[in-house]
Amino acid sequence: VRRYQAPDEYPFFPDVLQQPLLSPVAYPHLLHANDVNVNPRLHREYIDRILPTACGQSAEQPENYGSAATADVQCLQALSRRVHFGKFVAEVKFRAEPERFARLIRAHDTAGIDAAITDAAVEKKVLERLRLKAKTYGTDPSLPAGGKIDVEAVVAMYENIVIPLTKLVEVDYLMQRLVGTEWEHREL
Amino acid sequence: VRRYQAPDEYPFFPDVLQQPLLSPVAYPHLLHANDVNVNPRLHREYIDRILPTACGQSAEQPENYGSAATADVQCLQALSRRVHFGKFVAEVKFRAEPERFARLIRAHDTAGIDAAITDAAVEKKVLERLRLKAKTYGTDPSLPAGGKIDVEAVVAMYENIVIPLTKLVEVDYLMQRLVGTEWEHREL
């Protein structure tokens, strides 16, 4: 259904995509050309770090393999979309201060770019909002016990994996941001 | 992923199912043989009554066709599973009072069966639990306004469509329950 034609969706297995049944949508052109795609890394982190924290033994029963795989696809695609939003964030930051970023990019100063895009206060607010959402949606309100998930594990997953990967996307995107633009060679 | 081999999953388009990649699971045999499947009716109700109540104009934009269709599949399959749980409920009720149900079934007294399986107090509790869940999950806790969905529309959908269809499944299942059993011809 043309999911991977949307500018905020990235396939994990691009080699086996089929032709969409729906005709293309004319999306607005917001990003600079780039080939940033951290899905292979996200896929590995999901298996090595996210799943072991999130899942107990119950998912190990063969009856669950099918539905677990279906849920995995939804989780991975949602995480991928969230992480690749970093491109739009980076584009906005670049447009706000093009000269500052052009200097850092031309100096290959990835640490400097990482520092320039980091806003600790915003990250803290994101984690607080996430904690509140995990608490709200991860609760069965009709049960006295309530909580169904480990809220702090969700927050830690965001803090240790989702936010760093998002920033990696931002940095990688910015490293390609000057190609073919006036900023590539302009004197700074 | 062998979804439709599970005894609580019913396909909407059985004619286009492919062979599962996973090997079969040995599910416990709990139901009497039957061919009850109300998916065609649920599909119609979904389009004619559920969607018009649930959706505003926003879903009408072509950008949303693909993701809306994906969400439709999830909603329909969840509703179908819930409605066909009626078979398990009916089986338990039959086993508790086989002679009573055998009389009603042999008399083709579907109204009597419907009355026998109806528990108004339980239905009321189901709707209350649903209202609480719709309120909890249909809220963005980080927004002051909070509610994102029309909770009463969700409750009405359950009251007017899901519960009646579940009872229809129960009645239809029971109408086939005696075939090939001692109750088919035994003197009552």
mmCIF file of C-alpha atoms in Angstrom:
data_model
loop_
_atom_site.group_PDB
_atom_site.id
_atom_site.type_symbol
_atom_site.label_atom_id
_atom_site.label_comp_id
_atom_site.label_asym_id
_atom_site.label_seq_id
_atom_site.Cartn_x
_atom_site.Cartn_y
_atom_site.Cartn_z
ATOM 1 C CA VAL A 1 0.000 0.000 0.000
ATOM 2 C CA ARG A 2 2.866 2.355 -0.998
ATOM 3 C CA ARG A 3 4.052 2.633 2.637
ATOM 4 C CA TYR A 4 7.690 2.916 1.633
ATOM 5 C CA GLN A 5 7.049 5.755 -0.780
ATOM 6 C CA ALA A 6 6.203 7.947 2.230
ATOM 7 C CA PRO A 7 9.199 10.099 3.227
ATOM 8 C CA ASP A 8 8.980 8.924 6.856
ATOM 9 C CA GLU A 9 8.919 5.161 6.234
ATOM 10 C CA TYR A 10 12.014 3.015 5.671
ATOM 11 C CA PRO A 11 11.865 -0.669 4.750
ATOM 12 C CA PHE A 12 13.953 -3.238 6.606
ATOM 13 C CA PHE A 13 14.048 -5.524 3.573
ATOM 14 C CA PRO A 14 14.089 -3.220 0.559
ATOM 15 C CA ASP A 15 15.136 -6.063 -1.753
ATOM 16 C CA VAL A 16 11.795 -7.861 -1.494
ATOM 17 C CA LEU A 17 9.444 -4.887 -1.845
ATOM 18 C CA GLN A 18 6.656 -5.334 -4.347
ATOM 19 C CA GLN A 19 5.072 -2.709 -6.582
ATOM 20 C CA PRO A 20 2.406 -0.757 -4.643
ATOM 21 C CA LEU A 21 -1.233 -1.302 -5.600
ATOM 22 C CA LEU A 22 -2.060 2.369 -4.975
ATOM 23 C CA SER A 23 -0.885 5.148 -7.256
ATOM 24 C CA PRO A 24 1.861 7.444 -5.920
ATOM 25 C CA VAL A 25 1.138 10.403 -3.637
ATOM 26 C CA ALA A 26 2.800 13.764 -4.352
ATOM 27 C CA TYR A 27 4.577 14.333 -1.034
ATOM 28 C CA PRO A 28 6.118 17.752 -0.308
ATOM 29 C CA HIS A 29 9.866 17.747 -0.855
ATOM 30 C CA LEU A 30 11.330 18.715 2.539
ATOM 31 C CA LEU A 31 14.634 16.854 2.853
ATOM 32 C CA HIS A 32 17.966 17.212 1.103
ATOM 33 C CA ALA A 33 18.966 14.157 -0.951
ATOM 34 C CA ASN A 34 20.538 11.511 1.325
ATOM 35 C CA ASP A 35 20.932 7.789 1.764
ATOM 36 C CA VAL A 36 20.834 7.603 5.571
ATOM 37 C CA ASN A 37 19.098 4.417 6.772
ATOM 38 C CA VAL A 38 19.886 3.019 10.216
ATOM 39 C CA ASN A 39 17.408 0.131 9.983
ATOM 40 C CA PRO A 40 20.115 -2.583 9.927
ATOM 41 C CA ARG A 41 21.519 -1.203 13.180
ATOM 42 C CA LEU A 42 18.039 -0.777 14.707
ATOM 43 C CA HIS A 43 17.195 -4.350 13.728
ATOM 44 C CA ARG A 44 20.297 -5.601 15.581
ATOM 45 C CA GLU A 45 19.629 -3.452 18.657
ATOM 46 C CA TYR A 46 16.035 -4.686 18.692
ATOM 47 C CA ILE A 47 17.113 -8.314 18.829
ATOM 48 C CA ASP A 48 20.163 -7.894 21.076
ATOM 49 C CA ARG A 49 18.957 -5.292 23.583
ATOM 50 C CA ILE A 50 15.281 -4.334 23.288
ATOM 51 C CA LEU A 51 13.629 -7.764 23.096
ATOM 52 C CA PRO A 52 15.589 -9.377 25.976
ATOM 53 C CA THR A 53 14.527 -6.495 28.259
ATOM 54 C CA ALA A 54 10.933 -6.310 27.066
ATOM 55 C CA CYS A 55 10.016 -10.005 26.901
ATOM 56 C CA GLY A 56 9.624 -12.678 29.511
ATOM 57 C CA GLN A 57 9.566 -16.398 28.902
ATOM 58 C CA SER A 58 5.981 -16.369 27.636
ATOM 59 C CA ALA A 59 6.974 -15.340 24.112
ATOM 60 C CA GLU A 60 9.166 -18.418 23.863
ATOM 61 C CA GLN A 61 6.230 -20.756 23.230
ATOM 62 C CA PRO A 62 5.866 -21.846 19.602
ATOM 63 C CA GLU A 63 2.168 -20.835 19.605
ATOM 64 C CA ASN A 64 3.379 -17.233 19.853
ATOM 65 C CA TYR A 65 5.923 -17.196 17.033
ATOM 66 C CA GLY A 66 3.472 -15.937 14.424
ATOM 67 C CA SER A 67 1.823 -13.215 16.481
ATOM 68 C CA ALA A 68 5.180 -12.206 17.984
ATOM 69 C CA ALA A 69 6.598 -11.764 14.462
ATOM 70 C CA THR A 70 3.602 -9.628 13.499
ATOM 71 C CA ALA A 71 4.091 -7.473 16.617
ATOM 72 C CA ASP A 72 7.834 -7.248 15.883
ATOM 73 C CA VAL A 73 7.108 -5.790 12.451
ATOM 74 C CA GLN A 74 4.850 -3.129 13.980
ATOM 75 C CA CYS A 75 7.376 -2.274 16.714
ATOM 76 C CA LEU A 76 10.340 -2.120 14.346
ATOM 77 C CA GLN A 77 8.497 0.009 11.826
ATOM 78 C CA ALA A 78 7.289 2.420 14.540
ATOM 79 C CA LEU A 79 10.817 2.688 15.990
ATOM 80 C CA SER A 80 12.305 3.165 12.533
ATOM 81 C CA ARG A 81 9.856 5.945 11.719
ATOM 82 C CA ARG A 82 10.592 7.686 15.011
ATOM 83 C CA VAL A 83 14.354 7.403 14.563
ATOM 84 C CA HIS A 84 14.334 8.634 10.965
ATOM 85 C CA PHE A 85 12.252 11.675 11.960
ATOM 86 C CA GLY A 86 15.734 12.862 12.948
ATOM 87 C CA LYS A 87 16.221 13.885 9.321
ATOM 88 C CA PHE A 88 13.387 16.413 9.499
ATOM 89 C CA VAL A 89 14.650 17.681 12.846
ATOM 90 C CA ALA A 90 18.174 18.046 11.430
ATOM 91 C CA GLU A 91 16.859 19.859 8.354
ATOM 92 C CA VAL A 92 15.056 22.411 10.536
ATOM 93 C CA LYS A 93 18.185 22.913 12.656
ATOM 94 C CA PHE A 94 20.349 23.350 9.552
ATOM 95 C CA ARG A 95 17.995 25.938 8.053
ATOM 96 C CA ALA A 96 18.001 27.898 11.332
ATOM 97 C CA GLU A 97 21.828 28.146 11.410
ATOM 98 C CA PRO A 98 23.225 27.114 8.022
ATOM 99 C CA GLU A 99 26.614 28.791 8.386
ATOM 100 C CA ARG A 100 27.314 27.299 11.814
ATOM 101 C CA PHE A 101 26.463 23.805 10.592
ATOM 102 C CA ALA A 102 28.311 24.267 7.293
ATOM 103 C CA ARG A 103 31.502 24.992 9.246
ATOM 104 C CA LEU A 104 31.097 21.883 11.421
ATOM 105 C CA ILE A 105 30.186 19.692 8.460
ATOM 106 C CA ARG A 106 33.098 20.847 6.317
ATOM 107 C CA ALA A 107 35.417 20.254 9.280
ATOM 108 C CA HIS A 108 33.981 16.699 9.587
ATOM 109 C CA ASP A 109 33.421 17.616 13.219
ATOM 110 C CA THR A 110 30.757 14.991 14.027
ATOM 111 C CA ALA A 111 31.273 15.492 17.763
ATOM 112 C CA GLY A 112 30.661 19.210 17.282
ATOM 113 C CA ILE A 113 27.515 18.523 15.243
ATOM 114 C CA ASP A 114 26.301 16.101 17.904
ATOM 115 C CA ALA A 115 26.819 18.787 20.545
ATOM 116 C CA ALA A 116 25.081 21.398 18.373
ATOM 117 C CA ILE A 117 21.945 19.268 17.899
ATOM 118 C CA THR A 118 21.721 18.116 21.521
ATOM 119 C CA ASP A 119 19.228 19.816 23.808
ATOM 120 C CA ALA A 120 19.338 18.080 27.204
ATOM 121 C CA ALA A 121 16.199 19.858 28.424
ATOM 122 C CA VAL A 122 14.173 18.665 25.419
ATOM 123 C CA GLU A 123 15.472 15.112 25.846
ATOM 124 C CA LYS A 124 14.430 15.151 29.481
ATOM 125 C CA LYS A 125 10.944 16.325 28.528
ATOM 126 C CA VAL A 126 10.667 13.619 25.858
ATOM 127 C CA LEU A 127 11.531 10.964 28.443
ATOM 128 C CA GLU A 128 9.034 12.373 30.936
ATOM 129 C CA ARG A 129 6.269 12.389 28.345
ATOM 130 C CA LEU A 130 7.217 8.845 27.371
ATOM 131 C CA ARG A 131 7.122 7.690 31.004
ATOM 132 C CA LEU A 132 3.624 9.150 31.361
ATOM 133 C CA LYS A 133 2.430 7.486 28.151
ATOM 134 C CA ALA A 134 3.966 4.114 29.059
ATOM 135 C CA LYS A 135 2.264 4.315 32.448
ATOM 136 C CA THR A 136 -1.097 5.255 30.900
ATOM 137 C CA TYR A 137 -1.205 2.828 27.990
ATOM 138 C CA GLY A 138 0.660 0.011 29.754
ATOM 139 C CA THR A 139 -2.056 -0.297 32.392
ATOM 140 C CA ASP A 140 -5.174 -2.415 32.505
ATOM 141 C CA PRO A 141 -7.510 0.046 34.249
ATOM 142 C CA SER A 142 -9.992 -2.707 35.124
ATOM 143 C CA LEU A 143 -7.421 -4.643 37.165
ATOM 144 C CA PRO A 144 -6.530 -3.594 40.691
ATOM 145 C CA ALA A 145 -2.830 -4.353 40.108
ATOM 146 C CA GLY A 146 -2.877 -2.044 37.071
ATOM 147 C CA GLY A 147 0.585 -1.946 35.488
ATOM 148 C CA LYS A 148 1.278 -4.509 32.776
ATOM 149 C CA ILE A 149 4.721 -3.381 31.620
ATOM 150 C CA ASP A 150 8.022 -2.251 33.086
ATOM 151 C CA VAL A 151 7.718 1.496 32.507
ATOM 152 C CA GLU A 152 11.351 2.207 33.406
ATOM 153 C CA ALA A 153 12.525 -0.398 30.869
ATOM 154 C CA VAL A 154 10.603 1.499 28.179
ATOM 155 C CA VAL A 155 12.156 4.785 29.275
ATOM 156 C CA ALA A 156 15.637 3.221 29.358
ATOM 157 C CA MET A 157 15.126 1.829 25.840
ATOM 158 C CA TYR A 158 14.340 5.315 24.599
ATOM 159 C CA GLU A 159 17.210 6.906 26.506
ATOM 160 C CA ASN A 160 19.825 4.331 25.518
ATOM 161 C CA ILE A 161 18.751 3.332 22.019
ATOM 162 C CA VAL A 162 16.064 5.498 20.393
ATOM 163 C CA ILE A 163 17.472 8.929 21.248
ATOM 164 C CA PRO A 164 21.116 8.043 20.393
ATOM 165 C CA LEU A 165 20.014 6.462 17.090
ATOM 166 C CA THR A 166 17.907 9.537 16.288
ATOM 167 C CA LYS A 167 20.929 11.735 16.884
ATOM 168 C CA LEU A 168 23.056 9.448 14.726
ATOM 169 C CA VAL A 169 20.488 9.932 11.942
ATOM 170 C CA GLU A 170 20.661 13.690 12.429
ATOM 171 C CA VAL A 171 24.467 13.742 12.269
ATOM 172 C CA ASP A 172 24.649 11.390 9.266
ATOM 173 C CA TYR A 173 22.003 13.426 7.468
ATOM 174 C CA LEU A 174 23.823 16.689 8.131
ATOM 175 C CA MET A 175 27.120 15.183 6.901
ATOM 176 C CA GLN A 176 25.420 14.888 3.472
ATOM 177 C CA ARG A 177 23.552 18.185 3.734
ATOM 178 C CA LEU A 178 25.999 20.392 1.806
ATOM 179 C CA VAL A 179 26.408 18.183 -1.266
ATOM 180 C CA GLY A 180 25.340 20.089 -4.366
ATOM 181 C CA THR A 181 24.441 23.266 -2.432
ATOM 182 C CA GLU A 182 25.996 26.714 -2.302
ATOM 183 C CA TRP A 183 27.435 25.777 1.126
ATOM 184 C CA GLU A 184 29.660 23.089 -0.297
ATOM 185 C CA HIS A 185 32.373 25.479 -1.483
ATOM 186 C CA ARG A 186 31.373 28.940 -0.254
ATOM 187 C CA GLU A 187 34.012 30.741 1.789
ATOM 188 C CA LEU A 188 33.093 30.665 5.480
ATOM 189 C CA VAL B 1 2.510 -17.047 9.847
ATOM 190 C CA ARG B 2 -0.244 -19.690 10.324
ATOM 191 C CA ARG B 3 -2.592 -17.118 11.897
ATOM 192 C CA TYR B 4 -5.679 -18.740 10.436
ATOM 193 C CA GLN B 5 -4.821 -22.153 11.782
ATOM 194 C CA ALA B 6 -5.419 -20.775 15.293
ATOM 195 C CA PRO B 7 -8.917 -21.720 16.529
ATOM 196 C CA ASP B 8 -9.703 -18.092 17.390
ATOM 197 C CA GLU B 9 -8.764 -16.483 14.071
ATOM 198 C CA TYR B 10 -11.044 -16.298 11.036
ATOM 199 C CA PRO B 11 -9.940 -14.970 7.660
ATOM 200 C CA PHE B 12 -12.026 -12.409 5.780
ATOM 201 C CA PHE B 13 -10.681 -13.588 2.438
ATOM 202 C CA PRO B 14 -10.149 -17.335 2.821
ATOM 203 C CA ASP B 15 -9.824 -17.799 -0.945
ATOM 204 C CA VAL B 16 -6.499 -15.973 -1.159
ATOM 205 C CA LEU B 17 -4.747 -17.513 1.861
ATOM 206 C CA GLN B 18 -1.251 -18.791 1.210
ATOM 207 C CA GLN B 19 0.465 -21.783 2.785
ATOM 208 C CA PRO B 20 1.947 -20.824 6.185
ATOM 209 C CA LEU B 21 5.738 -20.649 6.477
ATOM 210 C CA LEU B 22 5.628 -22.022 10.036
ATOM 211 C CA SER B 23 4.802 -25.641 10.792
ATOM 212 C CA PRO B 24 1.381 -26.330 12.385
ATOM 213 C CA VAL B 25 0.769 -25.992 16.130
ATOM 214 C CA ALA B 26 -1.138 -28.751 17.959
ATOM 215 C CA TYR B 27 -3.984 -26.706 19.422
ATOM 216 C CA PRO B 28 -6.275 -28.304 22.034
ATOM 217 C CA HIS B 29 -9.564 -29.433 20.519
ATOM 218 C CA LEU B 30 -12.208 -27.484 22.453
ATOM 219 C CA LEU B 31 -15.042 -26.783 20.015
ATOM 220 C CA HIS B 32 -17.585 -29.016 18.355
ATOM 221 C CA ALA B 33 -17.279 -29.153 14.552
ATOM 222 C CA ASN B 34 -19.009 -26.124 13.004
ATOM 223 C CA ASP B 35 -18.867 -23.755 10.047
ATOM 224 C CA VAL B 36 -20.002 -20.564 11.772
ATOM 225 C CA ASN B 37 -18.235 -17.492 10.357
ATOM 226 C CA VAL B 38 -19.847 -14.062 10.620
ATOM 227 C CA ASN B 39 -16.957 -12.190 8.999
ATOM 228 C CA PRO B 40 -18.938 -11.219 5.874
ATOM 229 C CA ARG B 41 -21.588 -9.602 8.100
ATOM 230 C CA LEU B 42 -18.933 -7.969 10.340
ATOM 231 C CA HIS B 43 -17.190 -6.608 7.247
ATOM 232 C CA ARG B 44 -20.442 -4.994 6.104
ATOM 233 C CA GLU B 45 -21.238 -3.565 9.558
ATOM 234 C CA TYR B 46 -17.701 -2.197 9.768
ATOM 235 C CA ILE B 47 -18.099 -0.256 6.535
ATOM 236 C CA ASP B 48 -21.738 0.763 6.954
ATOM 237 C CA ARG B 49 -21.944 1.568 10.679
ATOM 238 C CA ILE B 50 -18.591 1.461 12.516
ATOM 239 C CA LEU B 51 -16.389 3.528 10.199
ATOM 240 C CA PRO B 52 -18.860 6.395 9.636
ATOM 241 C CA THR B 53 -19.166 6.840 13.434
ATOM 242 C CA ALA B 54 -15.467 6.410 14.193
ATOM 243 C CA CYS B 55 -13.906 8.520 11.445
ATOM 244 C CA GLY B 56 -13.972 12.179 10.657
ATOM 245 C CA GLN B 57 -13.032 13.773 7.371
ATOM 246 C CA SER B 58 -9.300 13.373 7.968
ATOM 247 C CA ALA B 59 -9.219 9.777 6.774
ATOM 248 C CA GLU B 60 -10.582 10.907 3.421
ATOM 249 C CA GLN B 61 -7.228 12.224 2.208
ATOM 250 C CA PRO B 62 -5.488 9.966 -0.309
ATOM 251 C CA GLU B 63 -2.253 10.071 1.757
ATOM 252 C CA ASN B 64 -4.095 8.051 4.383
ATOM 253 C CA TYR B 65 -5.522 5.278 2.200
ATOM 254 C CA GLY B 66 -2.611 2.915 2.785
ATOM 255 C CA SER B 67 -2.264 3.365 6.534
ATOM 256 C CA ALA B 68 -6.051 3.410 6.947
ATOM 257 C CA ALA B 69 -6.286 0.066 5.129
ATOM 258 C CA THR B 70 -3.566 -1.379 7.389
ATOM 259 C CA ALA B 71 -5.444 -0.148 10.475
ATOM 260 C CA ASP B 72 -8.710 -1.537 9.069
ATOM 261 C CA VAL B 73 -7.164 -5.004 8.819
ATOM 262 C CA GLN B 74 -6.069 -4.844 12.460
ATOM 263 C CA CYS B 75 -9.470 -3.571 13.645
ATOM 264 C CA LEU B 76 -11.450 -6.099 11.625
ATOM 265 C CA GLN B 77 -9.288 -9.006 12.748
ATOM 266 C CA ALA B 78 -9.513 -7.933 16.422
ATOM 267 C CA LEU B 79 -13.307 -7.548 16.175
ATOM 268 C CA SER B 80 -13.619 -10.886 14.386
ATOM 269 C CA ARG B 81 -11.588 -12.650 17.055
ATOM 270 C CA ARG B 82 -13.696 -11.083 19.814
ATOM 271 C CA VAL B 83 -16.973 -11.970 18.122
ATOM 272 C CA HIS B 84 -15.984 -15.579 17.382
ATOM 273 C CA PHE B 85 -14.932 -16.090 21.017
ATOM 274 C CA GLY B 86 -18.700 -16.587 21.310
ATOM 275 C CA LYS B 87 -18.114 -20.193 20.210
ATOM 276 C CA PHE B 88 -16.014 -20.928 23.283
ATOM 277 C CA VAL B 89 -18.526 -19.160 25.512
ATOM 278 C CA ALA B 90 -21.367 -21.141 23.959
ATOM 279 C CA GLU B 91 -19.470 -24.408 24.372
ATOM 280 C CA VAL B 92 -18.986 -23.741 28.094
ATOM 281 C CA LYS B 93 -22.670 -22.869 28.492
ATOM 282 C CA PHE B 94 -23.718 -26.026 26.631
ATOM 283 C CA ARG B 95 -21.495 -28.247 28.780
ATOM 284 C CA ALA B 96 -22.949 -26.704 31.932
ATOM 285 C CA GLU B 97 -26.560 -27.476 30.926
ATOM 286 C CA PRO B 98 -26.529 -29.890 27.984
ATOM 287 C CA GLU B 99 -30.079 -31.166 28.393
ATOM 288 C CA ARG B 100 -31.597 -27.700 28.609
ATOM 289 C CA PHE B 101 -29.781 -26.572 25.464
ATOM 290 C CA ALA B 102 -30.456 -29.835 23.645
ATOM 291 C CA ARG B 103 -34.205 -29.259 24.114
ATOM 292 C CA LEU B 104 -34.006 -25.697 22.775
ATOM 293 C CA ILE B 105 -31.779 -26.701 19.868
ATOM 294 C CA ARG B 106 -33.957 -29.613 18.823
ATOM 295 C CA ALA B 107 -37.005 -27.336 18.989
ATOM 296 C CA HIS B 108 -35.127 -24.829 16.723
ATOM 297 C CA ASP B 109 -35.985 -22.286 19.420
ATOM 298 C CA THR B 110 -33.328 -19.690 18.574
ATOM 299 C CA ALA B 111 -35.144 -17.022 20.601
ATOM 300 C CA GLY B 112 -35.092 -19.374 23.597
ATOM 301 C CA ILE B 113 -31.370 -20.050 23.078
ATOM 302 C CA ASP B 114 -30.723 -16.343 22.817
ATOM 303 C CA ALA B 115 -32.550 -15.778 26.096
ATOM 304 C CA ALA B 116 -30.681 -18.670 27.738
ATOM 305 C CA ILE B 117 -27.252 -17.300 26.821
ATOM 306 C CA THR B 118 -28.035 -13.678 27.702
ATOM 307 C CA ASP B 119 -26.804 -12.315 31.009
ATOM 308 C CA ALA B 120 -27.722 -8.628 31.208
ATOM 309 C CA ALA B 121 -25.543 -8.056 34.288
ATOM 310 C CA VAL B 122 -22.456 -9.454 32.531
ATOM 311 C CA GLU B 123 -23.165 -7.357 29.428
ATOM 312 C CA LYS B 124 -23.413 -4.248 31.577
ATOM 313 C CA LYS B 125 -20.077 -5.036 33.219
ATOM 314 C CA VAL B 126 -18.443 -5.634 29.833
ATOM 315 C CA LEU B 127 -19.632 -2.215 28.641
ATOM 316 C CA GLU B 128 -18.406 -0.536 31.825
ATOM 317 C CA ARG B 129 -14.969 -2.142 31.497
ATOM 318 C CA LEU B 130 -14.887 -1.114 27.847
ATOM 319 C CA ARG B 131 -15.810 2.480 28.700
ATOM 320 C CA LEU B 132 -12.952 2.591 31.229
ATOM 321 C CA LYS B 133 -10.478 1.145 28.714
ATOM 322 C CA ALA B 134 -11.582 3.482 25.909
ATOM 323 C CA LYS B 135 -11.192 6.411 28.294
ATOM 324 C CA THR B 136 -7.729 5.248 29.421
ATOM 325 C CA TYR B 137 -6.221 4.258 26.075
ATOM 326 C CA GLY B 138 -8.035 6.919 24.026
ATOM 327 C CA THR B 139 -6.339 9.722 25.948
ATOM 328 C CA ASP B 140 -3.109 11.580 25.347
ATOM 329 C CA PRO B 141 -1.975 12.020 28.950
ATOM 330 C CA SER B 142 0.518 14.725 27.993
ATOM 331 C CA LEU B 143 -2.194 16.999 26.565
ATOM 332 C CA PRO B 144 -4.391 19.095 28.844
ATOM 333 C CA ALA B 145 -7.471 18.373 26.713
ATOM 334 C CA GLY B 146 -6.825 14.651 27.079
ATOM 335 C CA GLY B 147 -9.505 12.674 25.233
ATOM 336 C CA LYS B 148 -8.767 11.776 21.610
ATOM 337 C CA ILE B 149 -11.776 9.588 20.827
ATOM 338 C CA ASP B 150 -15.524 9.558 21.357
ATOM 339 C CA VAL B 151 -15.736 7.051 24.227
ATOM 340 C CA GLU B 152 -19.513 6.718 24.020
ATOM 341 C CA ALA B 153 -19.288 5.907 20.302
ATOM 342 C CA VAL B 154 -16.959 3.017 21.165
ATOM 343 C CA VAL B 155 -19.358 1.782 23.848
ATOM 344 C CA ALA B 156 -22.326 2.092 21.460
ATOM 345 C CA MET B 157 -20.410 0.118 18.805
ATOM 346 C CA TYR B 158 -19.918 -2.702 21.302
ATOM 347 C CA GLU B 159 -23.492 -2.558 22.549
ATOM 348 C CA ASN B 160 -25.118 -2.388 19.115
ATOM 349 C CA ILE B 161 -22.781 -4.469 16.965
ATOM 350 C CA VAL B 162 -20.146 -6.515 18.828
ATOM 351 C CA ILE B 163 -22.360 -7.982 21.545
ATOM 352 C CA PRO B 164 -25.280 -8.842 19.209
ATOM 353 C CA LEU B 165 -22.876 -10.437 16.693
ATOM 354 C CA THR B 166 -21.215 -12.428 19.500
ATOM 355 C CA LYS B 167 -24.614 -13.730 20.563
ATOM 356 C CA LEU B 168 -25.444 -14.579 16.960
ATOM 357 C CA VAL B 169 -22.220 -16.639 16.848
ATOM 358 C CA GLU B 170 -23.221 -18.367 20.086
ATOM 359 C CA VAL B 171 -26.701 -19.221 18.784
ATOM 360 C CA ASP B 172 -25.443 -20.364 15.361
ATOM 361 C CA TYR B 173 -22.755 -22.483 17.018
ATOM 362 C CA LEU B 174 -25.262 -24.102 19.383
ATOM 363 C CA MET B 175 -27.625 -24.858 16.484
ATOM 364 C CA GLN B 176 -24.858 -27.162 15.143
ATOM 365 C CA ARG B 177 -23.796 -28.454 18.560
ATOM 366 C CA LEU B 178 -25.820 -31.684 18.619
ATOM 367 C CA VAL B 179 -24.792 -33.029 15.204
ATOM 368 C CA GLY B 180 -23.104 -36.398 15.617
ATOM 369 C CA THR B 181 -23.484 -36.441 19.412
ATOM 370 C CA GLU B 182 -25.596 -38.554 21.751
ATOM 371 C CA TRP B 183 -27.865 -35.517 22.190
ATOM 372 C CA GLU B 184 -28.988 -35.592 18.582
ATOM 373 C CA HIS B 185 -31.520 -38.391 19.053
ATOM 374 C CA ARG B 186 -31.627 -39.138 22.761
ATOM 375 C CA GLU B 187 -35.071 -38.967 24.353
ATOM 376 C CA LEU B 188 -35.417 -35.784 26.368
#
